CSV table of C-alpha atoms in Angstrom, one decimal:
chain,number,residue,atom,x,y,z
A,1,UNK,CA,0.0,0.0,0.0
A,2,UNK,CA,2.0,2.8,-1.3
A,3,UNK,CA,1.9,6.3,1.2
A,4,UNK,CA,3.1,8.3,-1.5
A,5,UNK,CA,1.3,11.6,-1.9
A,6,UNK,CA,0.5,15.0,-0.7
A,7,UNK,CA,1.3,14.7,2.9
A,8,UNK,CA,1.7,17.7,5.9
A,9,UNK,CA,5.4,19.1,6.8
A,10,UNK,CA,6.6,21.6,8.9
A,11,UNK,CA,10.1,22.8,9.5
A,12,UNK,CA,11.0,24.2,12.6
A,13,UNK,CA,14.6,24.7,14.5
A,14,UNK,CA,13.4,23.8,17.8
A,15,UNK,CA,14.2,20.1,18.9
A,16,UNK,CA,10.7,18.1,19.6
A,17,UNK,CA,10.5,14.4,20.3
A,18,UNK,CA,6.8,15.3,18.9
A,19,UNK,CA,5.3,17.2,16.1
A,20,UNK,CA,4.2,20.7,16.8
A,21,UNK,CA,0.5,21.9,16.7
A,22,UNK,CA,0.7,24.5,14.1
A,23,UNK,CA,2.7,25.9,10.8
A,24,UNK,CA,1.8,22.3,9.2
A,25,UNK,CA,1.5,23.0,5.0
A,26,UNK,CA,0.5,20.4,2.0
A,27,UNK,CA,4.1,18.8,1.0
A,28,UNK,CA,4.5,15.7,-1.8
A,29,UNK,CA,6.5,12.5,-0.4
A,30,UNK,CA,8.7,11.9,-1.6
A,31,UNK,CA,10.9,15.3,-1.5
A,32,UNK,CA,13.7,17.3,0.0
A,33,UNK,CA,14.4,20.3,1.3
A,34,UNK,CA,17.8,22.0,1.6
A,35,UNK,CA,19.7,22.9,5.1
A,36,UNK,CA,23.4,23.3,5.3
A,37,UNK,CA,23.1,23.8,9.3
A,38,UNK,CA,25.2,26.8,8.9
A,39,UNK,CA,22.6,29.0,11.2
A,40,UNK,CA,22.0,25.7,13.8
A,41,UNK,CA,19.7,22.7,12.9
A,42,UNK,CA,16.8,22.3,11.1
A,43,UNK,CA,14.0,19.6,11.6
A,44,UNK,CA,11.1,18.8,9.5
A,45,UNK,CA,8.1,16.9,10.7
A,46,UNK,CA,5.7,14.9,8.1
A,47,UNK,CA,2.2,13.4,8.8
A,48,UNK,CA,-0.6,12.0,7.3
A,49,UNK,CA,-3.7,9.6,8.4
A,50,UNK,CA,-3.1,5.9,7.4
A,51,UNK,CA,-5.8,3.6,7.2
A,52,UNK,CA,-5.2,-0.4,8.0
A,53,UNK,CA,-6.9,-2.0,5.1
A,54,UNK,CA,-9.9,-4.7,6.9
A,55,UNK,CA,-8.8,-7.4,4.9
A,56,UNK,CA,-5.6,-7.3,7.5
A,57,UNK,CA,-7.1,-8.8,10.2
A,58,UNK,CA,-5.2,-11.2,12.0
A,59,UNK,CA,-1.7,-10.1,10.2
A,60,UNK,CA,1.3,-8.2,11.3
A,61,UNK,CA,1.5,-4.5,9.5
A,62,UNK,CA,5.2,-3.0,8.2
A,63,UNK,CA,5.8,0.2,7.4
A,64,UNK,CA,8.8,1.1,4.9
A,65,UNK,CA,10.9,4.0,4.8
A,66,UNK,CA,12.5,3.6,1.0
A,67,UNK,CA,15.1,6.4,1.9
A,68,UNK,CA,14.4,9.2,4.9
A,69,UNK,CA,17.7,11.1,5.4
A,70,UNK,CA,18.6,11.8,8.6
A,71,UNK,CA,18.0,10.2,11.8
A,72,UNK,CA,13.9,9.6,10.9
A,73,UNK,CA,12.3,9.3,14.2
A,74,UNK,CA,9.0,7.6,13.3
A,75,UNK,CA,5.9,8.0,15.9
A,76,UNK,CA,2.2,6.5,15.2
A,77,UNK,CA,-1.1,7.9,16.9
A,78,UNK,CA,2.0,9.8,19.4
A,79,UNK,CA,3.8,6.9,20.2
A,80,UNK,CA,7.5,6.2,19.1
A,81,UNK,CA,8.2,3.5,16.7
A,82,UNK,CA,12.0,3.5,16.2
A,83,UNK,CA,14.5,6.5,15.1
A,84,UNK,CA,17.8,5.6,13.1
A,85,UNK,CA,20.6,8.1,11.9
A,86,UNK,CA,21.0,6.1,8.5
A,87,UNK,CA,18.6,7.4,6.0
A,88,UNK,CA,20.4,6.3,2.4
A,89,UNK,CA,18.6,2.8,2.7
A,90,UNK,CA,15.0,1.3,3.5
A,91,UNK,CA,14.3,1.8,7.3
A,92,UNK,CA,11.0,-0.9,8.4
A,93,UNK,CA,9.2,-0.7,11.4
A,94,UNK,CA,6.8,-3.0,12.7
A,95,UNK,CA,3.0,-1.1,13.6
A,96,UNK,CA,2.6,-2.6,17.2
A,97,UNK,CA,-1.7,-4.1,17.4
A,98,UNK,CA,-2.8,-1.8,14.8
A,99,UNK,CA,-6.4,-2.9,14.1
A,100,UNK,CA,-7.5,-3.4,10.6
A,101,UNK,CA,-10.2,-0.8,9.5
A,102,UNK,CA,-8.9,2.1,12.0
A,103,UNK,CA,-7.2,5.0,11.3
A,104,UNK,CA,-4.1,6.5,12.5
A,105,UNK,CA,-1.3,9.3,12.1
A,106,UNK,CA,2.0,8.7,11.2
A,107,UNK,CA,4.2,11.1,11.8
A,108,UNK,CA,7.9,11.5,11.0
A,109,UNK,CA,10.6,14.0,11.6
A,110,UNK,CA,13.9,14.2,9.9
A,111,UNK,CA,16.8,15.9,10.6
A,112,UNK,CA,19.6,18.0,8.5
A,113,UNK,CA,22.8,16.8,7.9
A,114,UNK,CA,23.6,18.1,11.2
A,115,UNK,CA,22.5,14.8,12.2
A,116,UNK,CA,26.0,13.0,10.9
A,117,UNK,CA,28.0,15.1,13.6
A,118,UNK,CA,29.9,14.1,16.7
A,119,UNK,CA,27.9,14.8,20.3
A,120,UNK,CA,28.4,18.5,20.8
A,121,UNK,CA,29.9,19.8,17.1
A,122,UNK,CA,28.3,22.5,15.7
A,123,UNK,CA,29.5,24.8,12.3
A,124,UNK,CA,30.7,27.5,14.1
A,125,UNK,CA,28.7,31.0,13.1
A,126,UNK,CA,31.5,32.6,11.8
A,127,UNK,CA,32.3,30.0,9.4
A,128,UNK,CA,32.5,31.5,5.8
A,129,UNK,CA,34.0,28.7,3.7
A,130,UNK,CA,32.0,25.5,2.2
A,131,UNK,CA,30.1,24.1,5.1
A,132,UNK,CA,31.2,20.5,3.9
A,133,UNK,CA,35.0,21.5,4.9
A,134,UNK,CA,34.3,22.2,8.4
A,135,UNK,CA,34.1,19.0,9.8
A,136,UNK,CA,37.3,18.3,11.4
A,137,UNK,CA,36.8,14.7,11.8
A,138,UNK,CA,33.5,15.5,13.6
A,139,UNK,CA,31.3,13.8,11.1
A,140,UNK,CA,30.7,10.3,11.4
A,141,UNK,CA,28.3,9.1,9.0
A,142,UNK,CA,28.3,8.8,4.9
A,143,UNK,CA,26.8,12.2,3.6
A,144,UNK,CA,26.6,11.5,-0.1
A,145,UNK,CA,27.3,13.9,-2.3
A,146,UNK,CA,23.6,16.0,-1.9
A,147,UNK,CA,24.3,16.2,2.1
A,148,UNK,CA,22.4,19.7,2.6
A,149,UNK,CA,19.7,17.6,1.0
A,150,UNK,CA,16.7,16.0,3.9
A,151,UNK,CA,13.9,14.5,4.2
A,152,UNK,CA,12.1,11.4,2.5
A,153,UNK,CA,13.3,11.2,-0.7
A,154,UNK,CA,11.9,7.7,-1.4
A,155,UNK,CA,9.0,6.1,-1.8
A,156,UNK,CA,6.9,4.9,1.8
A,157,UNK,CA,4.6,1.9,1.7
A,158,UNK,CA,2.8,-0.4,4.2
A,159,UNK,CA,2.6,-3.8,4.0
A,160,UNK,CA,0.8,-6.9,5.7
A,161,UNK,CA,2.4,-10.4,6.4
A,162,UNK,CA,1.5,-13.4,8.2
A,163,UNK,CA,2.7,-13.8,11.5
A,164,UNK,CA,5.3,-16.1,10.4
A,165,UNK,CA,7.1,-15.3,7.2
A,166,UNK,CA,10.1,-15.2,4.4
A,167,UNK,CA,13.0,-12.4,5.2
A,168,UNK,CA,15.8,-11.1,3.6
A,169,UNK,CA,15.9,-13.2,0.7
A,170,UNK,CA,18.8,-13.5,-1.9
A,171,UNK,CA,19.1,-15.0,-5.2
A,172,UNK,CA,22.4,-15.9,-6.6
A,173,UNK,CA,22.4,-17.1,-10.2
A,174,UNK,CA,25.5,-18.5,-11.1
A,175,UNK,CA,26.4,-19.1,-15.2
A,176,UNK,CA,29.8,-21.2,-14.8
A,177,UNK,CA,28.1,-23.6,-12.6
A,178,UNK,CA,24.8,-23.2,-14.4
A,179,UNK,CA,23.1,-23.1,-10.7
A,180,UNK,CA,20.2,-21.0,-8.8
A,181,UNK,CA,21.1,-20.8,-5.3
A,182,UNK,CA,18.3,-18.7,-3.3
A,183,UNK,CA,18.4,-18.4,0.8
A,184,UNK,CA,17.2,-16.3,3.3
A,185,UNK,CA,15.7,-16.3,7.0
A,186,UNK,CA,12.4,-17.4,8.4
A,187,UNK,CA,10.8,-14.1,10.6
A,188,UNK,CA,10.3,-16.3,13.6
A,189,UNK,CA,11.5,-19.7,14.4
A,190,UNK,CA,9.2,-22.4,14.1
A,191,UNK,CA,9.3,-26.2,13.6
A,192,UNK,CA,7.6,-28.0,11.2
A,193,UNK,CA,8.1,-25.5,8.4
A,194,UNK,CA,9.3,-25.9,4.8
A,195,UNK,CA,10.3,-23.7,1.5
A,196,UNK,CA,9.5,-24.1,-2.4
A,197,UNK,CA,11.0,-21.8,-5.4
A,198,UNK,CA,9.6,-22.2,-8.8
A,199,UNK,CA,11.0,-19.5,-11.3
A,200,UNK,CA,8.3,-18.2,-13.3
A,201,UNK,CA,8.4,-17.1,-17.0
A,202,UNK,CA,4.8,-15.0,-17.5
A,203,UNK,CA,2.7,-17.1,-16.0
A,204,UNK,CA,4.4,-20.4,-17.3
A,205,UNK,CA,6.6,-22.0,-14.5
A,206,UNK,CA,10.2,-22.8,-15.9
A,207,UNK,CA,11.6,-24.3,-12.5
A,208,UNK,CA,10.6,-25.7,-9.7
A,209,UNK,CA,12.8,-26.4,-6.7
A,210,UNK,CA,11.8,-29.0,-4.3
A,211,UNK,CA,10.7,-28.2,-0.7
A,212,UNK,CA,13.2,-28.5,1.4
A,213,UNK,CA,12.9,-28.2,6.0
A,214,UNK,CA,13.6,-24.8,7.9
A,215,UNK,CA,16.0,-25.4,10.3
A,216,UNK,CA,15.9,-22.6,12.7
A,217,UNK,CA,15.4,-19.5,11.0
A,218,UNK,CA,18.2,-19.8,8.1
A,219,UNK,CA,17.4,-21.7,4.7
A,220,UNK,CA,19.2,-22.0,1.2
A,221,UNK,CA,17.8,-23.8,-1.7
A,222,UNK,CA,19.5,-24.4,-4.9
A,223,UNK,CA,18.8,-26.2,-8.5
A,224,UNK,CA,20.7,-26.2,-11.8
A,225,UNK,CA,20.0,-24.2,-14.6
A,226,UNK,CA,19.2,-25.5,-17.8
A,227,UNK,CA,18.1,-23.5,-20.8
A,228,UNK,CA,17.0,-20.3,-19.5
A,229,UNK,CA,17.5,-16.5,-21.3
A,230,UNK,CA,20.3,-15.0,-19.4
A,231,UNK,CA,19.9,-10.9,-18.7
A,232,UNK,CA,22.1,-8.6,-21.0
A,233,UNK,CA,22.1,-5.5,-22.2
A,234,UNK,CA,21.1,-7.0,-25.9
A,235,UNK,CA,18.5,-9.2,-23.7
A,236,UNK,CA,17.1,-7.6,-20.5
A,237,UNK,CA,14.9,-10.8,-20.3
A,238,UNK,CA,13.4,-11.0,-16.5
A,239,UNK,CA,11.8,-14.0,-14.6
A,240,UNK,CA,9.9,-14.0,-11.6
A,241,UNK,CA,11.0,-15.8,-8.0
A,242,UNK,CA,7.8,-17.9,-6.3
A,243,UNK,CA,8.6,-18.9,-2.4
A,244,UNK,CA,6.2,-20.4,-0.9
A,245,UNK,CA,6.2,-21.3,3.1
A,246,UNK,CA,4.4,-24.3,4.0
A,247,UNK,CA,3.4,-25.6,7.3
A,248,UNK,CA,2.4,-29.5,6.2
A,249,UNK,CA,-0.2,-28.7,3.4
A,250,UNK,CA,-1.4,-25.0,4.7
A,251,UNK,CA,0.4,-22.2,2.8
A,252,UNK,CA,1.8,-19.8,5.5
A,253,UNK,CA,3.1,-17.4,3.2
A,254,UNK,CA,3.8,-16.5,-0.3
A,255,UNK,CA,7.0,-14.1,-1.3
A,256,UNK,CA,7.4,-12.9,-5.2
A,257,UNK,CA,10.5,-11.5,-6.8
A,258,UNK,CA,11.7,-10.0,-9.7
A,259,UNK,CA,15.1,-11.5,-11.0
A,260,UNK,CA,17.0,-12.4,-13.9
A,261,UNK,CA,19.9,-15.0,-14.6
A,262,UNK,CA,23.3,-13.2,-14.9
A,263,UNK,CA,26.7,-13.9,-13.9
A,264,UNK,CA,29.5,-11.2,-14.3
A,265,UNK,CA,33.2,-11.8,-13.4
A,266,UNK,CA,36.6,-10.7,-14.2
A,267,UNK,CA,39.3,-12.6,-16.5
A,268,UNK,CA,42.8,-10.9,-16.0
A,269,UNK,CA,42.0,-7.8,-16.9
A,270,UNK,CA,38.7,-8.1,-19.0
A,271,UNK,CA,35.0,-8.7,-17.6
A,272,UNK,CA,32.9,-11.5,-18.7
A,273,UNK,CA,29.1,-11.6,-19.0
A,274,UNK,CA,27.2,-15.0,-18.7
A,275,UNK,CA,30.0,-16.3,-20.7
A,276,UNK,CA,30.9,-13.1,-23.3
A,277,UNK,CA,33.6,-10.6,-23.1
A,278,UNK,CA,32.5,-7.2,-22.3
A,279,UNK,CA,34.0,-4.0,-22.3
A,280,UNK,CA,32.1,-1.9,-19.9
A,281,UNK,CA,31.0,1.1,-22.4
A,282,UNK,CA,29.7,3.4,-19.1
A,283,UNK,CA,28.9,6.8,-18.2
A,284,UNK,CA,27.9,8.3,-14.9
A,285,UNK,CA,26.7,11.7,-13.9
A,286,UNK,CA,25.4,13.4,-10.4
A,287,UNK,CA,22.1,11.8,-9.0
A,288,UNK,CA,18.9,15.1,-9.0
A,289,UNK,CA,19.0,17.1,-5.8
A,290,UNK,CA,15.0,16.4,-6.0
A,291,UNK,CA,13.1,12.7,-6.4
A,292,UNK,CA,12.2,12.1,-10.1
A,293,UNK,CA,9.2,10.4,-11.4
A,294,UNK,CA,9.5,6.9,-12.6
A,295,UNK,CA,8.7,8.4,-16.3
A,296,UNK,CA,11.8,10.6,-16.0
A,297,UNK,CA,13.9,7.8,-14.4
A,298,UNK,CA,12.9,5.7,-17.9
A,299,UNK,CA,13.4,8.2,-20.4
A,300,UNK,CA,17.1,8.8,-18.5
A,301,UNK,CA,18.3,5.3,-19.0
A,302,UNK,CA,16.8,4.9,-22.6
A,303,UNK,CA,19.1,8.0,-23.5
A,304,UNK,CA,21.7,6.9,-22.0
A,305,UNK,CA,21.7,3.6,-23.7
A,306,UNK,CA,21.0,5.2,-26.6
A,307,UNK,CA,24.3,6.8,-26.2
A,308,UNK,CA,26.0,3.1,-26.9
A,309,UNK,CA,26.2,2.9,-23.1
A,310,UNK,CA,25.8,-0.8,-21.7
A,311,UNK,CA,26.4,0.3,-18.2
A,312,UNK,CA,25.8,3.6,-15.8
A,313,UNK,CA,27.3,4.1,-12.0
A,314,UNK,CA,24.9,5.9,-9.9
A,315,UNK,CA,27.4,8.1,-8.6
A,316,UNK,CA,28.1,10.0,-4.8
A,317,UNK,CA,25.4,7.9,-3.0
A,318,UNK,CA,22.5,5.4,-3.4
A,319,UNK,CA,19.8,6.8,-6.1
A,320,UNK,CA,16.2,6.1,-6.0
A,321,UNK,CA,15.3,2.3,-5.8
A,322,UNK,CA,13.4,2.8,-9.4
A,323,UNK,CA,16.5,3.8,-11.1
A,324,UNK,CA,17.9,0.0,-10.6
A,325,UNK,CA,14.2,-1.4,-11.6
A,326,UNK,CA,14.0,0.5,-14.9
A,327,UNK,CA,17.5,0.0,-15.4
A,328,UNK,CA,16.5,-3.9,-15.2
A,329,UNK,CA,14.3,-3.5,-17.8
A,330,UNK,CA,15.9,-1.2,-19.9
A,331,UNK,CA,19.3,-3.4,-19.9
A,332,UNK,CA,21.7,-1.4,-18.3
A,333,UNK,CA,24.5,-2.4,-16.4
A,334,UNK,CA,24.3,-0.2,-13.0
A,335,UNK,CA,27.5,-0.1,-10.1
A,336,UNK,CA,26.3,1.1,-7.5
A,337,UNK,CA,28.3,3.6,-4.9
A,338,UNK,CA,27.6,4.1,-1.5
A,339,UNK,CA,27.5,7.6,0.0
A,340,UNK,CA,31.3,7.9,0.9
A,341,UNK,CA,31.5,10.9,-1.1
A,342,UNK,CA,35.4,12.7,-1.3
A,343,UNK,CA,36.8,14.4,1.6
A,344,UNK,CA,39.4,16.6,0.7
A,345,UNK,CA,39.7,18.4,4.4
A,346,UNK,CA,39.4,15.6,7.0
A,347,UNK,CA,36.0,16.5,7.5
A,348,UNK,CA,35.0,12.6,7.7
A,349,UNK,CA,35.9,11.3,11.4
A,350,UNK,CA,38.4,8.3,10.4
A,351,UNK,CA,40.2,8.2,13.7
A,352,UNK,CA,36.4,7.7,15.4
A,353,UNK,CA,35.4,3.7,15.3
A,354,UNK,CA,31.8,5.2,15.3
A,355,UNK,CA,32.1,7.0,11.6
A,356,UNK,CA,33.2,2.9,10.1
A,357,UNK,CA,30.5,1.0,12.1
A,358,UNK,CA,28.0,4.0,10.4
A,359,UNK,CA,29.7,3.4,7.3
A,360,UNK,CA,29.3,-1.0,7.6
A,361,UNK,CA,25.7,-0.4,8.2
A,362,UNK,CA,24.7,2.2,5.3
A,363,UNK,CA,26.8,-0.8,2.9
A,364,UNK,CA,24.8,-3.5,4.4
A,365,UNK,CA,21.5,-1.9,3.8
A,366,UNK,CA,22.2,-0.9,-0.1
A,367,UNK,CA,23.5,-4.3,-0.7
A,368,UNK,CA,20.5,-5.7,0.9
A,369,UNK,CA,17.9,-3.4,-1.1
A,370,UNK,CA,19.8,-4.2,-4.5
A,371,UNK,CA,21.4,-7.3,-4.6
A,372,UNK,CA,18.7,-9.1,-6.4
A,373,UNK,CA,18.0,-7.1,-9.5
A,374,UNK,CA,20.4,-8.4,-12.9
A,375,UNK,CA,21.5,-4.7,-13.9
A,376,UNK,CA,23.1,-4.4,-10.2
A,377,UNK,CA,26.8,-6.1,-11.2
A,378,UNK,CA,28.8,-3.8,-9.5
A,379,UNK,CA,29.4,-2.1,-6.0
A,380,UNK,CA,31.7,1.0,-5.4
A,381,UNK,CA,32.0,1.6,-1.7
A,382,UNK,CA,33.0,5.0,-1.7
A,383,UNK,CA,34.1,8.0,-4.4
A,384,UNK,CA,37.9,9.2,-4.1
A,385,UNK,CA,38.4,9.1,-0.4
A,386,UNK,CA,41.5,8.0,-0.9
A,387,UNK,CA,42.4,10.3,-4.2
A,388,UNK,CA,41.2,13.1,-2.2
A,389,UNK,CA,43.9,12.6,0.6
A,390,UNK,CA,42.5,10.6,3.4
A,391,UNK,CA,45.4,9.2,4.3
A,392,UNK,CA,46.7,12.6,5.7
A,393,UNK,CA,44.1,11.8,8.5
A,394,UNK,CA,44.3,8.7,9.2
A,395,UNK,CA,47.7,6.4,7.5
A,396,UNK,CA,45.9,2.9,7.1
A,397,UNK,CA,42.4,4.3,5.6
A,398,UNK,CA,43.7,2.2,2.7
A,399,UNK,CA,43.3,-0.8,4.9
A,400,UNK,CA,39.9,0.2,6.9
A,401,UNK,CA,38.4,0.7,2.8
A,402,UNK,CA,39.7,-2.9,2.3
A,403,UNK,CA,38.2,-3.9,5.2
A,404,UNK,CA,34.9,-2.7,4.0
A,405,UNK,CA,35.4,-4.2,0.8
A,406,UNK,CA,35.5,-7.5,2.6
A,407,UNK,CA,32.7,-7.4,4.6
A,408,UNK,CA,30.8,-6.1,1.6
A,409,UNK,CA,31.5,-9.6,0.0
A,410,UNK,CA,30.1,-11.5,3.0
């Protein structure tokens, strides 16, 4: 149930664990607003009504985040719901007995960029220079390249789902091995529970996968791969993912994804694409300051291909999820960077354990949105931190980007 729309905002300097009573004015979601914290910090509250659809009796409620930048503190009917600093990734929150057919307001309150710095750092007021050089190791978060940019800038949706159900699934489709290996975790740990996969082609079913026992909460399933239409530029073909949970014959719950089959890897120094050398023809260009319609996302990528481009790199930070969706379809290749943007003054704090844990969490979360969709082949962790001089701050930055490299791979 998409929340998308004209919701209520108001921006106000004072800090407030709740929304004010007045100053409230029509606002779309998604959208930003612009802060550079230079004259103190700047909040903005959002709210609407949200009704629980009746036909969700008897199951749990979600609500999404797509992208809320920063530190979203999300509060229904007045009550808190969680608050987290990260805000380039899908934040979800379970809504506590919410009753299906009553109404509620949800409410949520972002913060400027202000939000990334060290307990008790502020610009100072005579500060003249660009607010992003200021920092002096006091920020400890990824900013992007946008940072003066806030507020929810991606798309917000509800969703119901039985009180057990499938979580963080992945799909790994491997060409060298000709293999579909899917896994992921059960919500809550039960016995007695199983898993199916059949791979879906329109409404024809190409592959099923055997049901195989839950033990615990973690499952993997795998198959071979016979004659399938592997995803390429030339051939952006894209199947469907059916899991379906079972407990003996009742159907507990059912989870659909878009996928394709694709396998890219590197030979010396070339690439190679489900078999085919490729030279990655790319370009890449600064994401909008403002959230663009799925239309102007499309008619982007189709000019870009048009171009003779077979790949793009979404570059400074993490771009709206429907850039990587129409990019599936349009066949472009997409690398994907995370919101380590340059630092040319030691503005990021790498001597503070606090800015690297903030920085393994933002990775985890975009690898988690985008690792299933086929134009996602590559990740780049961070843009020119180390070009830019990073090492002047701390001497084995080199080593803590590796590090993140690593864990990336996990």
């Amino acid at each position: 149930l998409s929340l998308n729309g004209t919701w209520e905002a108001v921006t106000a300097q004072e800090t407030a664990d709740q929304p004010p009573d007045a100053g409230w004015q029509p606002r779309p979601v998604p959208s930003t607003q612009q802060s550079d914290a230079r004259r103190g910090t700047f909040w903005t509250w959002y709210r609407r009504q949200v009704e629980v659809p009746k036909d969700w009796q008897g199951r749990r409620v979600f609500l999404t985040l797509g992208g809320a930048r920063y530190n979203s503190r999300v509060l229904l009917d007045g009550k808190l719901l969680g608050q987290r600093l990260e805000g380039w990734t899908p934040f979800e929150l379970e809504l506590p007995d919410v009753q299906a057919g009553r109404t509620y307001q949800l409410a949520v309150r972002c913060q400027d960029w202000s939000a990334t710095f060290a307990d008790g750092y502020s610009i100072p007021a005579d500060y003249q220079g660009d607010a992003r050089d200021v920092g002096n190791g006091n920020v400890v978060a990824p900013i992007g390249g946008h940072f003066t940019y806030y507020g929810i800038w991606d798309d917000v949706w509800l969703e119901s789902r039985p009180q057990a159900y499938l979580d963080e699934v992945a799909i790994d489709t491997s060409f060298r091995r000709k293999k579909l290996t899917v896994s992921g975790r059960l919500s809550d740990s039960q016995a007695g529970l199983t898993v199916q996969a059949e791979v879906l082609d329109g409404d024809r079913a190409l592959l099923t996968v055997p049901a195989a026992p839950i033990a615990k909460s973690a499952w993997s399933l795998s198959a071979p791969v016979g004659d399938v239409r592997w995803w390429s530029p030339e051939d952006p073909h894209l199947y469907r993912l059916r899991l379906t949970l079972r407990r003996g014959q009742e159907v507990v719950d059912v989870c659909e994804e878009r996928f394709g089959f694709r396998e890219l890897w590197a030979e010396g120094p070339d690439f190679v694409l489900n078999g085919v050398k490729r030279h990655l023809l790319a370009t890449s260009t600064w994401p909008s300051s403002s959230p663009q319609s799925r239309e102007e996302v499309r008619a982007n990528l189709e000019k870009i291909k048009a171009g003779n481009n077979v790949a793009f790199r979404l570059h400074t930070q993490p771009w709206q999820k429907q850039w990587i969706e129409e990019a599936d379809e349009v066949g472009l290749m997409i690398v994907e960077e995370g919101a380590l943007w340059c630092d040319g003054s030691g503005s990021y704090g790498y001597n503070n354990e606090l800015f690297w844990e903030n920085t393994r969490q933002h990775l985890a979360g975009m690898v988690r949105r985008d690792r299933n969709n086929p134009s996602l082949v590559m990740w780049s962790l961070e843009n020119e931190i180390l070009h830019c001089g990073a090492a002047r701050y701390r001497k084995d930055t080199e080593a803590k980007l590796a590090e993140l490299g690593r864990f990336v791979k996990q």
